[in-house]
mmCIF file of C-alpha atoms in Angstrom:
data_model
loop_
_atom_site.group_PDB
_atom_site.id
_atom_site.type_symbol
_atom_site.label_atom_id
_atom_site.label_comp_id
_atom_site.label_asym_id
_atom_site.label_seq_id
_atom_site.Cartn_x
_atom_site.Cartn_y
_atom_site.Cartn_z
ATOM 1 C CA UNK D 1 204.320 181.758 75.158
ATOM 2 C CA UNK D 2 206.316 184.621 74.600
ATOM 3 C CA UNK D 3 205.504 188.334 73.817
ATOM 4 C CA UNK D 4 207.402 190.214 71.410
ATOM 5 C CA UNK D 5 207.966 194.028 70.585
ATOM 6 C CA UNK D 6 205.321 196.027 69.513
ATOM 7 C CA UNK D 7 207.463 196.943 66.023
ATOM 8 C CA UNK D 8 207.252 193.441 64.721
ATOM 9 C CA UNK D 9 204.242 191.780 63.388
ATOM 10 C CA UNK D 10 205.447 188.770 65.329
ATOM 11 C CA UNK D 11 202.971 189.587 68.508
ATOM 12 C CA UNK D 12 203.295 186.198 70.099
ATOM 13 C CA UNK D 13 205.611 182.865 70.273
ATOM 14 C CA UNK D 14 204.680 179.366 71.201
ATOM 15 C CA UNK D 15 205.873 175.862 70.989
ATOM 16 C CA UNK D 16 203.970 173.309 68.947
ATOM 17 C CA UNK D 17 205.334 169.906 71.131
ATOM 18 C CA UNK D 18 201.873 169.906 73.211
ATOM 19 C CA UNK D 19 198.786 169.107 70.893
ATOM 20 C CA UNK D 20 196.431 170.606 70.306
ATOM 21 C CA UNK D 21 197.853 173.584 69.026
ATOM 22 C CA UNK D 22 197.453 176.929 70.279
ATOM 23 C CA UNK D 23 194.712 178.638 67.681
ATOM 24 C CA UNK D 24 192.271 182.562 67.417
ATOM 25 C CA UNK D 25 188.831 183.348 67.091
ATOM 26 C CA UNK D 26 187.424 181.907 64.920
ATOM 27 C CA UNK D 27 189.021 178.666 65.382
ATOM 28 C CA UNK D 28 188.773 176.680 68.166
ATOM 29 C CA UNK D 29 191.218 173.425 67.784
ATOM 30 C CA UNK D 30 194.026 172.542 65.290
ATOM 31 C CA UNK D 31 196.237 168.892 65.588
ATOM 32 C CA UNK D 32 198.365 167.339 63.650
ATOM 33 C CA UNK D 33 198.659 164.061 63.480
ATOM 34 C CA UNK D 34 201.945 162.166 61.921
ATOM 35 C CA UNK D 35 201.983 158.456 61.997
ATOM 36 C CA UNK D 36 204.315 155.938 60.436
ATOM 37 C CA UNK D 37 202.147 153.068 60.054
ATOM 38 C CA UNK D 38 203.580 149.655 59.303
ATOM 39 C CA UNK D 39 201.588 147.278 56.329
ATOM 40 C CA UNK D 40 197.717 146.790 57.005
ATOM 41 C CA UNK D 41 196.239 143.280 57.373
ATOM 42 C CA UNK D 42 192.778 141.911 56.051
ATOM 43 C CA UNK D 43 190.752 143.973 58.564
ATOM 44 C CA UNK D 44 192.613 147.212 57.238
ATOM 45 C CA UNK D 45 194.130 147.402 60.714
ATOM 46 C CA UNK D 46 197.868 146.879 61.652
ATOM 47 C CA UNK D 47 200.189 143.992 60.807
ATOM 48 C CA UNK D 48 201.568 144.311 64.279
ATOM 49 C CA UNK D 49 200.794 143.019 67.490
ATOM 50 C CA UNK D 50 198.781 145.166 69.844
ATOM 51 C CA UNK D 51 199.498 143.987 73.116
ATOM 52 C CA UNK D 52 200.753 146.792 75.470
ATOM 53 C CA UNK D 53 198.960 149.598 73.968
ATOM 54 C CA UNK D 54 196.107 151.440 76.123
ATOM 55 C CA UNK D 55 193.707 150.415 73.386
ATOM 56 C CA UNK D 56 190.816 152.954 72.964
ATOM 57 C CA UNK D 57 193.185 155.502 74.203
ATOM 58 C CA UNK D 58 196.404 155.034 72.809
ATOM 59 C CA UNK D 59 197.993 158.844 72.141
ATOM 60 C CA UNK D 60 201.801 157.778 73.059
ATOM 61 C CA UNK D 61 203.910 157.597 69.862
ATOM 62 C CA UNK D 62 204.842 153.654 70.180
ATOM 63 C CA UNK D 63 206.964 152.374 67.080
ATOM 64 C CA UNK D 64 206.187 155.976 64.832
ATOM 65 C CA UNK D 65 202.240 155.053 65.303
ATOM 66 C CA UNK D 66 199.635 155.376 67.580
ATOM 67 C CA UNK D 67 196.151 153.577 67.323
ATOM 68 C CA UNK D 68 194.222 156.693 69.386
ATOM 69 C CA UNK D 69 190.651 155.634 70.228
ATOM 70 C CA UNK D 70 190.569 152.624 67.704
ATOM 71 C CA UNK D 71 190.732 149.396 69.075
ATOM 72 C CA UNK D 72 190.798 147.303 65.596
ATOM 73 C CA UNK D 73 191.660 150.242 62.621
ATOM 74 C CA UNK D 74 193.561 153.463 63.935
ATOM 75 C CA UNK D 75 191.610 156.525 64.455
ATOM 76 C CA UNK D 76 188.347 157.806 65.871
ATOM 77 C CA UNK D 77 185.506 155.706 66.315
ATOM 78 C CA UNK D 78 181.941 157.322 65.820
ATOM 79 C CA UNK D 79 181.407 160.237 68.208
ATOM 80 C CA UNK D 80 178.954 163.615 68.062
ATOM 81 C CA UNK D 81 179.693 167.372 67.349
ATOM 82 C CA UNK D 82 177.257 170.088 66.984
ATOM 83 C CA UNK D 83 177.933 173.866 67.103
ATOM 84 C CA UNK D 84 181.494 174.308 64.816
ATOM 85 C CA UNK D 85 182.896 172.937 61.410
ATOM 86 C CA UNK D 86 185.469 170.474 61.058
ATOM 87 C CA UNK D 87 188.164 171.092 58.378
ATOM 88 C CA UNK D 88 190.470 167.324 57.346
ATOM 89 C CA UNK D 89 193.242 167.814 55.402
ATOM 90 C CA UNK D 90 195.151 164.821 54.531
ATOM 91 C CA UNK D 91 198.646 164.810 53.264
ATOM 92 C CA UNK D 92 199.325 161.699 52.960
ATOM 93 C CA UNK D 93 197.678 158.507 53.855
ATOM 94 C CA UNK D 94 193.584 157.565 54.050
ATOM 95 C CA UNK D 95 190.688 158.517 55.957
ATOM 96 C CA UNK D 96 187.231 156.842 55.618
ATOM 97 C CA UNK D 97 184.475 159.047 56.823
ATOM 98 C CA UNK D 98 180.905 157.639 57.856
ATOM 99 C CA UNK D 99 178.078 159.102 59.988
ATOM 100 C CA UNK D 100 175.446 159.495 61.090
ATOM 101 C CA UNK D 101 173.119 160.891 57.942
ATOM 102 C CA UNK D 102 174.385 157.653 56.482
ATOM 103 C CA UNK D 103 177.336 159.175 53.953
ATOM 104 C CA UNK D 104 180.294 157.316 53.614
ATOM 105 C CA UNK D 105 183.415 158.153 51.956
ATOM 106 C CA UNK D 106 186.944 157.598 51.610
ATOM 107 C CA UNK D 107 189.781 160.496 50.758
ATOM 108 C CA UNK D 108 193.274 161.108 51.568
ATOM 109 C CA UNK D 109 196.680 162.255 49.562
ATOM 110 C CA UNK D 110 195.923 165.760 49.750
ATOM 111 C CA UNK D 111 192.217 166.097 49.701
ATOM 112 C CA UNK D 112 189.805 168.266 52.258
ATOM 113 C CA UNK D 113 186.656 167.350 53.753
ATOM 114 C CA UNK D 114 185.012 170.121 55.492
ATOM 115 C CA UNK D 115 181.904 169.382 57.750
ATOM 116 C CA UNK D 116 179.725 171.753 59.121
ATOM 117 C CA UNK D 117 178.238 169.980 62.653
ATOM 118 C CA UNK D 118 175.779 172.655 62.857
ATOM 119 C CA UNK D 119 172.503 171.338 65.225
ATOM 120 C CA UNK D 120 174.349 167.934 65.675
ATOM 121 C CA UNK D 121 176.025 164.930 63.563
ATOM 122 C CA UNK D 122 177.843 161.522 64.515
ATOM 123 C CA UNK D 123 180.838 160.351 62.721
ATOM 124 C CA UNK D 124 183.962 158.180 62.645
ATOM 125 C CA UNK D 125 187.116 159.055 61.219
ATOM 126 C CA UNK D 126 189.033 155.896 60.416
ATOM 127 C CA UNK D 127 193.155 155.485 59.211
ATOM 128 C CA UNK D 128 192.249 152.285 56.984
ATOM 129 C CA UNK D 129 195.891 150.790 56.249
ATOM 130 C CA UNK D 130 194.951 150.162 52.993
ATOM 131 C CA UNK D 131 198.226 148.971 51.955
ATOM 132 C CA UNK D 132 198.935 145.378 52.774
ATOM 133 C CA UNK D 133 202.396 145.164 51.656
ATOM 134 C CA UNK D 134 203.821 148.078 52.763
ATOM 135 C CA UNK D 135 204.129 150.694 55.202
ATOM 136 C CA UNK D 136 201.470 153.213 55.437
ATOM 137 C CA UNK D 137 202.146 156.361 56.293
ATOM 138 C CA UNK D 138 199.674 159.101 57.366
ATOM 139 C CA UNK D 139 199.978 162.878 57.711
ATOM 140 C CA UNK D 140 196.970 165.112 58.127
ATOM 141 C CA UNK D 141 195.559 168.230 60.554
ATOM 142 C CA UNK D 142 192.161 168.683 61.998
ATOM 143 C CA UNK D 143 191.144 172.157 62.382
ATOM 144 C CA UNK D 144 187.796 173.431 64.233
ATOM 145 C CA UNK D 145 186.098 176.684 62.762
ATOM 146 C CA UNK D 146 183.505 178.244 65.241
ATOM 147 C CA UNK D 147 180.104 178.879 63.760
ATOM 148 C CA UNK D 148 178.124 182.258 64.919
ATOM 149 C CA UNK D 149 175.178 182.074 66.406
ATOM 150 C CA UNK D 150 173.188 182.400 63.678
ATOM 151 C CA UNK D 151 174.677 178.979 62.323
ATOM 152 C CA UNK D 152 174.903 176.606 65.343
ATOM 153 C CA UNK D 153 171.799 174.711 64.295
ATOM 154 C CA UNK D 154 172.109 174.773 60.472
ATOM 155 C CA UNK D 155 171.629 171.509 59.122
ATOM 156 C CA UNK D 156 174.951 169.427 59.273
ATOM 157 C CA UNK D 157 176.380 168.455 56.124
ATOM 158 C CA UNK D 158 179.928 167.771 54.484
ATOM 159 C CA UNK D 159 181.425 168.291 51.400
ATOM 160 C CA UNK D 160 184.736 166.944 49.723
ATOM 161 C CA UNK D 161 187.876 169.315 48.162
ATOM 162 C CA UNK D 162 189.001 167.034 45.772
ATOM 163 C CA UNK D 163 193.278 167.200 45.365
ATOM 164 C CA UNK D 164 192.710 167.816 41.655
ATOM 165 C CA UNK D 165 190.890 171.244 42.164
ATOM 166 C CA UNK D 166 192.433 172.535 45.425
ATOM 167 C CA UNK D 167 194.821 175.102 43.689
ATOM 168 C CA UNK D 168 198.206 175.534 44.189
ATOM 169 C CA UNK D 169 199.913 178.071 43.612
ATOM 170 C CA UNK D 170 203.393 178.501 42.693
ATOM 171 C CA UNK D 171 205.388 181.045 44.693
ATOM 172 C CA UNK D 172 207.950 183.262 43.505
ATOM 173 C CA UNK D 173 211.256 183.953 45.244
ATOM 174 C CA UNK D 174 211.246 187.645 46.232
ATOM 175 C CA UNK D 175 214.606 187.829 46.072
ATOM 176 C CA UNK D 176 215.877 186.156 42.925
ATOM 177 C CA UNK D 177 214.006 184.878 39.438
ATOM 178 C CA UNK D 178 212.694 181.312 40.510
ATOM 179 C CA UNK D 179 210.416 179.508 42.473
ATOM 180 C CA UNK D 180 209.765 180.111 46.352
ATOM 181 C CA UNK D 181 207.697 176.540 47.244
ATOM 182 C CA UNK D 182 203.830 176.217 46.883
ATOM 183 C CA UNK D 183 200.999 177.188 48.730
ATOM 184 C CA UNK D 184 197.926 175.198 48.882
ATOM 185 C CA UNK D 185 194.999 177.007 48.576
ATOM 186 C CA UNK D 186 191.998 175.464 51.058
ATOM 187 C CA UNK D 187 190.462 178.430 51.848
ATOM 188 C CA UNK D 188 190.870 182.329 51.173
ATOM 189 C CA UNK D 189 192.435 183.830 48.044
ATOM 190 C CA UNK D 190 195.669 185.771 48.026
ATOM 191 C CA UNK D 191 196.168 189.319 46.658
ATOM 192 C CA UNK D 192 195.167 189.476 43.195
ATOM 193 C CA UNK D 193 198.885 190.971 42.741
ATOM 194 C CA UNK D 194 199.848 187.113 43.863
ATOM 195 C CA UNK D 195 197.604 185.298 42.168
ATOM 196 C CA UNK D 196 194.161 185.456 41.068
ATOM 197 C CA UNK D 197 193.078 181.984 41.492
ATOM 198 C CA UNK D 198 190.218 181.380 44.151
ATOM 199 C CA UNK D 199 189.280 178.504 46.452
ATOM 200 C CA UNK D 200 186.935 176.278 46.151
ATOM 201 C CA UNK D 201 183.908 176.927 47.790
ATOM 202 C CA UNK D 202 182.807 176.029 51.716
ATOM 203 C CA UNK D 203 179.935 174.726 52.862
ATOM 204 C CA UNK D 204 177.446 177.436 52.726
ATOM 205 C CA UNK D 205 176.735 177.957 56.832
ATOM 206 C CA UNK D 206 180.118 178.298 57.309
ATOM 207 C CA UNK D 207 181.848 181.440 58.929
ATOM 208 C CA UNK D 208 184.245 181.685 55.451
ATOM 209 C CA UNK D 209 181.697 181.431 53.147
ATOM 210 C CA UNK D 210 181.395 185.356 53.419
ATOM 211 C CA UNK D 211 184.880 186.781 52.274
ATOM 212 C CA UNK D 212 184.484 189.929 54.493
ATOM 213 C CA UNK D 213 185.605 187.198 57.216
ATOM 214 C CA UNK D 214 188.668 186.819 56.166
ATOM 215 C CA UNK D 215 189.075 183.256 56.623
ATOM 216 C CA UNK D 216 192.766 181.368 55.366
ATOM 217 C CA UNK D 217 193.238 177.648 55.774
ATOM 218 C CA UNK D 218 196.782 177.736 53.598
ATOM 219 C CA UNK D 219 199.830 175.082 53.324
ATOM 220 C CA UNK D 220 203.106 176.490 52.034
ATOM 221 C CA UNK D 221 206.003 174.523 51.413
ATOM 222 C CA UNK D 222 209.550 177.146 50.778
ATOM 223 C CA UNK D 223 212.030 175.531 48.710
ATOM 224 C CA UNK D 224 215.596 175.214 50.587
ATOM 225 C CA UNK D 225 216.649 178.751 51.361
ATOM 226 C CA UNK D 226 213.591 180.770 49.513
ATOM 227 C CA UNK D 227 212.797 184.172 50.336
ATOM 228 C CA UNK D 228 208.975 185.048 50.241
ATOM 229 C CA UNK D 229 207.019 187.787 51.413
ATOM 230 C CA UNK D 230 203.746 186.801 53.678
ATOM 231 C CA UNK D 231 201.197 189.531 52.450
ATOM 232 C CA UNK D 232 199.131 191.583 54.833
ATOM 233 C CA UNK D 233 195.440 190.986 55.321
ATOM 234 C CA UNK D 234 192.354 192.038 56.882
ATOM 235 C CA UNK D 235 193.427 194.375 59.758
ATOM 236 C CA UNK D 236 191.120 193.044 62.420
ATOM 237 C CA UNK D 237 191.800 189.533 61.366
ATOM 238 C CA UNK D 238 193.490 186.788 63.887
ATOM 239 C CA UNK D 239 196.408 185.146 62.133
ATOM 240 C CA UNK D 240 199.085 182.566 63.158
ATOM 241 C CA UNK D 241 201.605 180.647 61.052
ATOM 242 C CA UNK D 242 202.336 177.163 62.484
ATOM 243 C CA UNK D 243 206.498 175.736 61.050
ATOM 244 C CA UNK D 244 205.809 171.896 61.969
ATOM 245 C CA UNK D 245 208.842 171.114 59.740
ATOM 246 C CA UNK D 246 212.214 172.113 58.520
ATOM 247 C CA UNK D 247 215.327 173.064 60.222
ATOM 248 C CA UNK D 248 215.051 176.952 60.408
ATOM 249 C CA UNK D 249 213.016 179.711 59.475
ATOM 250 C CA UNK D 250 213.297 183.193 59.530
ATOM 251 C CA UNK D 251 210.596 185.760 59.882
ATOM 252 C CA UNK D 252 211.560 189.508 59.633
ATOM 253 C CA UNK D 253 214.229 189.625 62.761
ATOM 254 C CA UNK D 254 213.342 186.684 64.567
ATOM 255 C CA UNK D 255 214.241 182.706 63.566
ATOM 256 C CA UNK D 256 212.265 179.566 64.590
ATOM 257 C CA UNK D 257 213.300 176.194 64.928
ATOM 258 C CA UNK D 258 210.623 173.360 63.758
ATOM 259 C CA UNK D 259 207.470 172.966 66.346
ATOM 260 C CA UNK D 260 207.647 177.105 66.686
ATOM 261 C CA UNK D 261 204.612 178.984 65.866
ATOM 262 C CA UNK D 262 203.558 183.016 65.847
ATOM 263 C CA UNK D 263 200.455 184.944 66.248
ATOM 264 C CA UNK D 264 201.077 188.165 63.575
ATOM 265 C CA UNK D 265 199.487 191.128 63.332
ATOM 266 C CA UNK D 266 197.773 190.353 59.975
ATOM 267 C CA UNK D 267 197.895 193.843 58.846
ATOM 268 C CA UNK D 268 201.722 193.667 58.280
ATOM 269 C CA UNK D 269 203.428 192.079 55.479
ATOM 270 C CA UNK D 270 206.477 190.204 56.364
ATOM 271 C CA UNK D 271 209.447 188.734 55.192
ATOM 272 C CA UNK D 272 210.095 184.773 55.331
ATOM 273 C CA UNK D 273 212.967 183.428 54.890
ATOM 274 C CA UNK D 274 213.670 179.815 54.521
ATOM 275 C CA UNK D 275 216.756 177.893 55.592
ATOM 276 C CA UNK D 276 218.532 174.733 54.009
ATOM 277 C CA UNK D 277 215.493 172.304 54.203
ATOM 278 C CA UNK D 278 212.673 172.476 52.671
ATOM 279 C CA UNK D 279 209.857 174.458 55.279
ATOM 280 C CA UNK D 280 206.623 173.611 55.889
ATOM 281 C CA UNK D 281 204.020 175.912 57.331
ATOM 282 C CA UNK D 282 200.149 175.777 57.863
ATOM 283 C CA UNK D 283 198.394 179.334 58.529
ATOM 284 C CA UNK D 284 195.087 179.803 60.185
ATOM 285 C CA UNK D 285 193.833 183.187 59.738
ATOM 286 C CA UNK D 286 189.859 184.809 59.648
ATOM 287 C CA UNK D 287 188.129 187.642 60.951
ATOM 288 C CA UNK D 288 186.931 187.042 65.160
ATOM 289 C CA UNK D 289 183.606 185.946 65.767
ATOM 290 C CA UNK D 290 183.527 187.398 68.744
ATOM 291 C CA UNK D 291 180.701 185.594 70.805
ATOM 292 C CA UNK D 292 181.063 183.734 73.908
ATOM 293 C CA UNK D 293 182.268 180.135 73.670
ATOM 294 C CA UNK D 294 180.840 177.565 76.157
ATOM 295 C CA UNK D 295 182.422 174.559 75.206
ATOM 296 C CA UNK D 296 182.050 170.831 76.478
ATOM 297 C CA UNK D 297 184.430 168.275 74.579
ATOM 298 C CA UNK D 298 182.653 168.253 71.327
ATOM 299 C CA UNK D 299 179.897 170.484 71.825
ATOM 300 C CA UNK D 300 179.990 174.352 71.552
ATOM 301 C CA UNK D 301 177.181 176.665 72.011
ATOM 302 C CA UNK D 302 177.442 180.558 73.336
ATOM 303 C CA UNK D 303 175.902 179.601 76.617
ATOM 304 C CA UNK D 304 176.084 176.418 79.258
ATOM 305 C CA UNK D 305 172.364 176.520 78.745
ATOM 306 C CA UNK D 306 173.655 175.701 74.390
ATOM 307 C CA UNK D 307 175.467 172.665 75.614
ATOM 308 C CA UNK D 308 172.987 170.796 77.899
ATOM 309 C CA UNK D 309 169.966 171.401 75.552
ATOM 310 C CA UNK D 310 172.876 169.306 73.172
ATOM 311 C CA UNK D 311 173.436 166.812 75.305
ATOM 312 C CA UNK D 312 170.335 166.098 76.310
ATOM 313 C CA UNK D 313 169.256 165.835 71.894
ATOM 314 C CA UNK D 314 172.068 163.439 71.550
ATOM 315 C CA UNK D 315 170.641 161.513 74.777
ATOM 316 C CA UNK D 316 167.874 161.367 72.789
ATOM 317 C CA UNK D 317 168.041 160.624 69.307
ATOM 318 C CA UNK D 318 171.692 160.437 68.784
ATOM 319 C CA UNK D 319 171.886 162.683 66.408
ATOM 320 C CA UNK D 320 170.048 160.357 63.723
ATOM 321 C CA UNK D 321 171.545 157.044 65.193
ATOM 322 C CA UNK D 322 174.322 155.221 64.234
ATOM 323 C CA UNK D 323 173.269 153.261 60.775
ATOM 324 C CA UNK D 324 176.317 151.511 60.946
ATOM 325 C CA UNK D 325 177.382 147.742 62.126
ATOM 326 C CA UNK D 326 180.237 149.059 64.163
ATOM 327 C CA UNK D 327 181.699 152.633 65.557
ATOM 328 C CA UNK D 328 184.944 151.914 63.862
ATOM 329 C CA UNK D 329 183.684 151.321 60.020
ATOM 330 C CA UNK D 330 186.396 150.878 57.215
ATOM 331 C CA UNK D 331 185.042 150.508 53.556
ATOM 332 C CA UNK D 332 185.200 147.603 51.347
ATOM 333 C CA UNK D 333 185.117 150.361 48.101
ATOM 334 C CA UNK D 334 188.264 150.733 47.082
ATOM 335 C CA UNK D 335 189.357 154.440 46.055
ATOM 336 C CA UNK D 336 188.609 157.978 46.752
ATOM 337 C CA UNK D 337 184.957 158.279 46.918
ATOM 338 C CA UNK D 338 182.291 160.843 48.797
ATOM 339 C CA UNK D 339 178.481 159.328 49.504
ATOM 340 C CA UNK D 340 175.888 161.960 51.078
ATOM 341 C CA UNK D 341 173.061 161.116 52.921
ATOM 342 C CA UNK D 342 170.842 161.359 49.609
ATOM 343 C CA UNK D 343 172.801 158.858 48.289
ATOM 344 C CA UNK D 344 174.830 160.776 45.281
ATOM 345 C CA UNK D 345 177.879 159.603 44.935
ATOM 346 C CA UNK D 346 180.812 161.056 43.471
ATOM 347 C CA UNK D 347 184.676 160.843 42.341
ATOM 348 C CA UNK D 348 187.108 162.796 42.150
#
C-alpha cells in the first residue's frame, strides 16, 4: 500500500492481484472470482478432463477456470460460518445454495443472496455449469459484513435480491447532458439529490439494516470516458472503491490502472473520471463497528474464548447437520429459485 497526501480524499492505494482484497470495519473479506468455464456435462460439472488439477484445492487459474474446493462441480462444498453475514453477488453465471436449515436455491445473472451466519449455519456454494452446449462463464464477489456483538448469535437465515428489484440507477455525466454508466444499488441509498430510489431491504440482524451505519454495497459501471462525481457520505464511515476492470481511471489528481483500489475519506466528494473503456468499480463503504475481531477461518467472535465455544457447537451438532446426500449438491430444478428452511418457496 501506499499513503497519499492529506489534501486528497484518496488516503490509501493498493493492488487488487492478491485475493482476498484488502477491506474496513465493518467488513471483513471481499473476492472476486472470474472464471471462464467451458460447456457443463450431465453431472453439471466440466466437459473437460480433470487430471492435473489439485482437486479440492484448485485456486491456480488453469485454462480461464479453476474448480477451487470442488472435486465434481466447481465451487465450495458445504462448510460452517457463524459470527458475520455473507453478501453473493453474481454477475454472470449460477450459484446453487444449500445448507444446513435445509433451503436450497439457485440464483445468478445479477442477483444477491445475503446470509446472516449469526450463532452458526453450514452451506455449499456450487458453480453448476448449467449450460451443456456452451461455455459458461461466471463472474461474482463474496463480501463478509461483521455482525456486533449484539448479533453474533441471531438466528441464521438468508434471503434472496432478486435482479428484477435491485435498482439501478442511471448516472448522469457531470460534465455534459448524457449518461455516466449505472450503479447497482445492493445496499445504501444515494443522496436524494441523485436519486431517491432505496434498496431493498437486509436481513434484519444485520449491521445495515440501521441506516445510521452507513452501509454501501454499490456496482458502477462509467460509460467510455464519463465524468461522475462520487458523493460524500457519513464522515466517520470506512469507504474504499475497488476498479477490477477497464483501462484507466481517474480520481481527482491521481489515475489507476485496472486491479488498483483506494481507501477515501468518505466525507469528501470526488471527481471520477473514466477513460476509453468502459470502468467497472465495486465500493464497500459503512460506519466501523469497532469491537475486537478474533477470527479463526470461518468463525468470528470478539474474543478467542467466541471462537472455541464455536468450534466446539459445530463439533457437536454441526450446526443442524448436513441434510444433504453430498457436500457438493447441484439442483435438478431448473431456474432461479430460493427454498427456506420452512419450506416457502419463491421466484423471482
Amino acid at each position: 500500500m501506499t499513503t497519499s497526501s492529506v489534501s486528497t480524499p484518496i488516503l490509501e492505494r493498493f493492488a487488487l492481484g492478491q485475493q482476498p482484497w484488502p477491506t474496513p470495519d465493518p467488513f471483513l473479506f471481499c473476492v472476486y472470482h472470474r472464471d471462464l468455464y467451458p460447456a457443463g456435462n450431465a453431472n453439471l460439472g466440466p466437459q473437460a478432463n480433470l487430471a492435473g488439477r489439485q482437486l479440492g484445492q484448485d485456486f491456480t487459474l488453469k485454462d480461464g477456470w479453476r474448480m477451487y474446493h470442488g472435486q465434481q462441480v466447481p465451487g465450495f462444498p458445504g462448510h460452517p460460518h457463524c459470527g458475520f453475514e455473507t453478501l453473493t453477488v453474481v454477475t454472470e453465471g449460477w450459484v446453487d445454495h444449500a445448507d444446513s436449515l435445509q433451503a436450497a436455491g439457485r440464483y445468478g445473472a445479477g442477483d444477491v443472496q445475503w446470509m446472516t451466519a449469526g450463532g452458526g449455519i453450514q452451506h455449499a456454494e456450487m458453480f453448476p455449469l448449467v449450460n451443456p452446449d456452451q461455455p459458461n462463464p461466471l463472474e461474482l464477489f463474496q463480501i463478509w459484513l461483521n455482525l456486533p456483538r449484539r448479533s453474533k448469535q441471531a438466528e441464521p437465515c438468508y434471503k434472496m435480491l432478486w435482479r428484477e428489484a435491485i435498482p439501478k440507477i442511471t448516472l448522469q455525466d457531470s460534465q455534459e447532458p448524457k449518461s455516466a454508466g449505472q450503479l447497482m444499488l445492493i445496499a445504501g441509498a444515494l443522496p436524494a439529490t441523485i436519486s431517491k430510489e432505496q434498496p431493498l431491504a437486509p436481513p434484519p440482524d444485520s449491521w445495515a439494516s440501521d441506516p445510521q451505519n452507513d452501509v454501501a454495497v454499490w456496482l458502477i459501471d462509467l460509460e467510455p470516458n464519463a465524468q461522475w462525481t462520487l458523493p460524500a457520505a457519513q464522515a466517520d464511515s470506512h469507504r474504499c472503491l475497488y476498479f477490477f476492470a477497464g483501462d484507466t481511471l481517474q480520481l481527482g489528481d491521481e489515475r489507476l490502472t485496472p486491479a488498483e483500489g483506494v481507501a477515501l475519506d468518505a466525507s469528501q466528494a470526488i471527481a471520477l473520471h473514466n477513460g476509453a473503456q468502459t470502468g467497472r468499480l465495486l465500493l464497500l463503504q459503512g460506519k466501523p463497528i469497532q469491537e475486537p475481531v478474533v477470527q479463526y477461518g470461518p468463525f468470528v467472535g470478539n474474543t478467542k474464548a467466541d471462537i472455541v465455544k464455536a468450534h466446539e457447537q459445530y463439533m457437536k451438532d454441526q450446526f443442524g447437520g448436513w441434510p444433504w446426500p453430498n457436500h457438493e449438491p447441484v439442483h435438478a430444478q431448473e431456474g432461479r429459485f430460493a427454498r427456506y428452511p420452512d419450506g416457502k418457496e419463491e421466484r423471482p
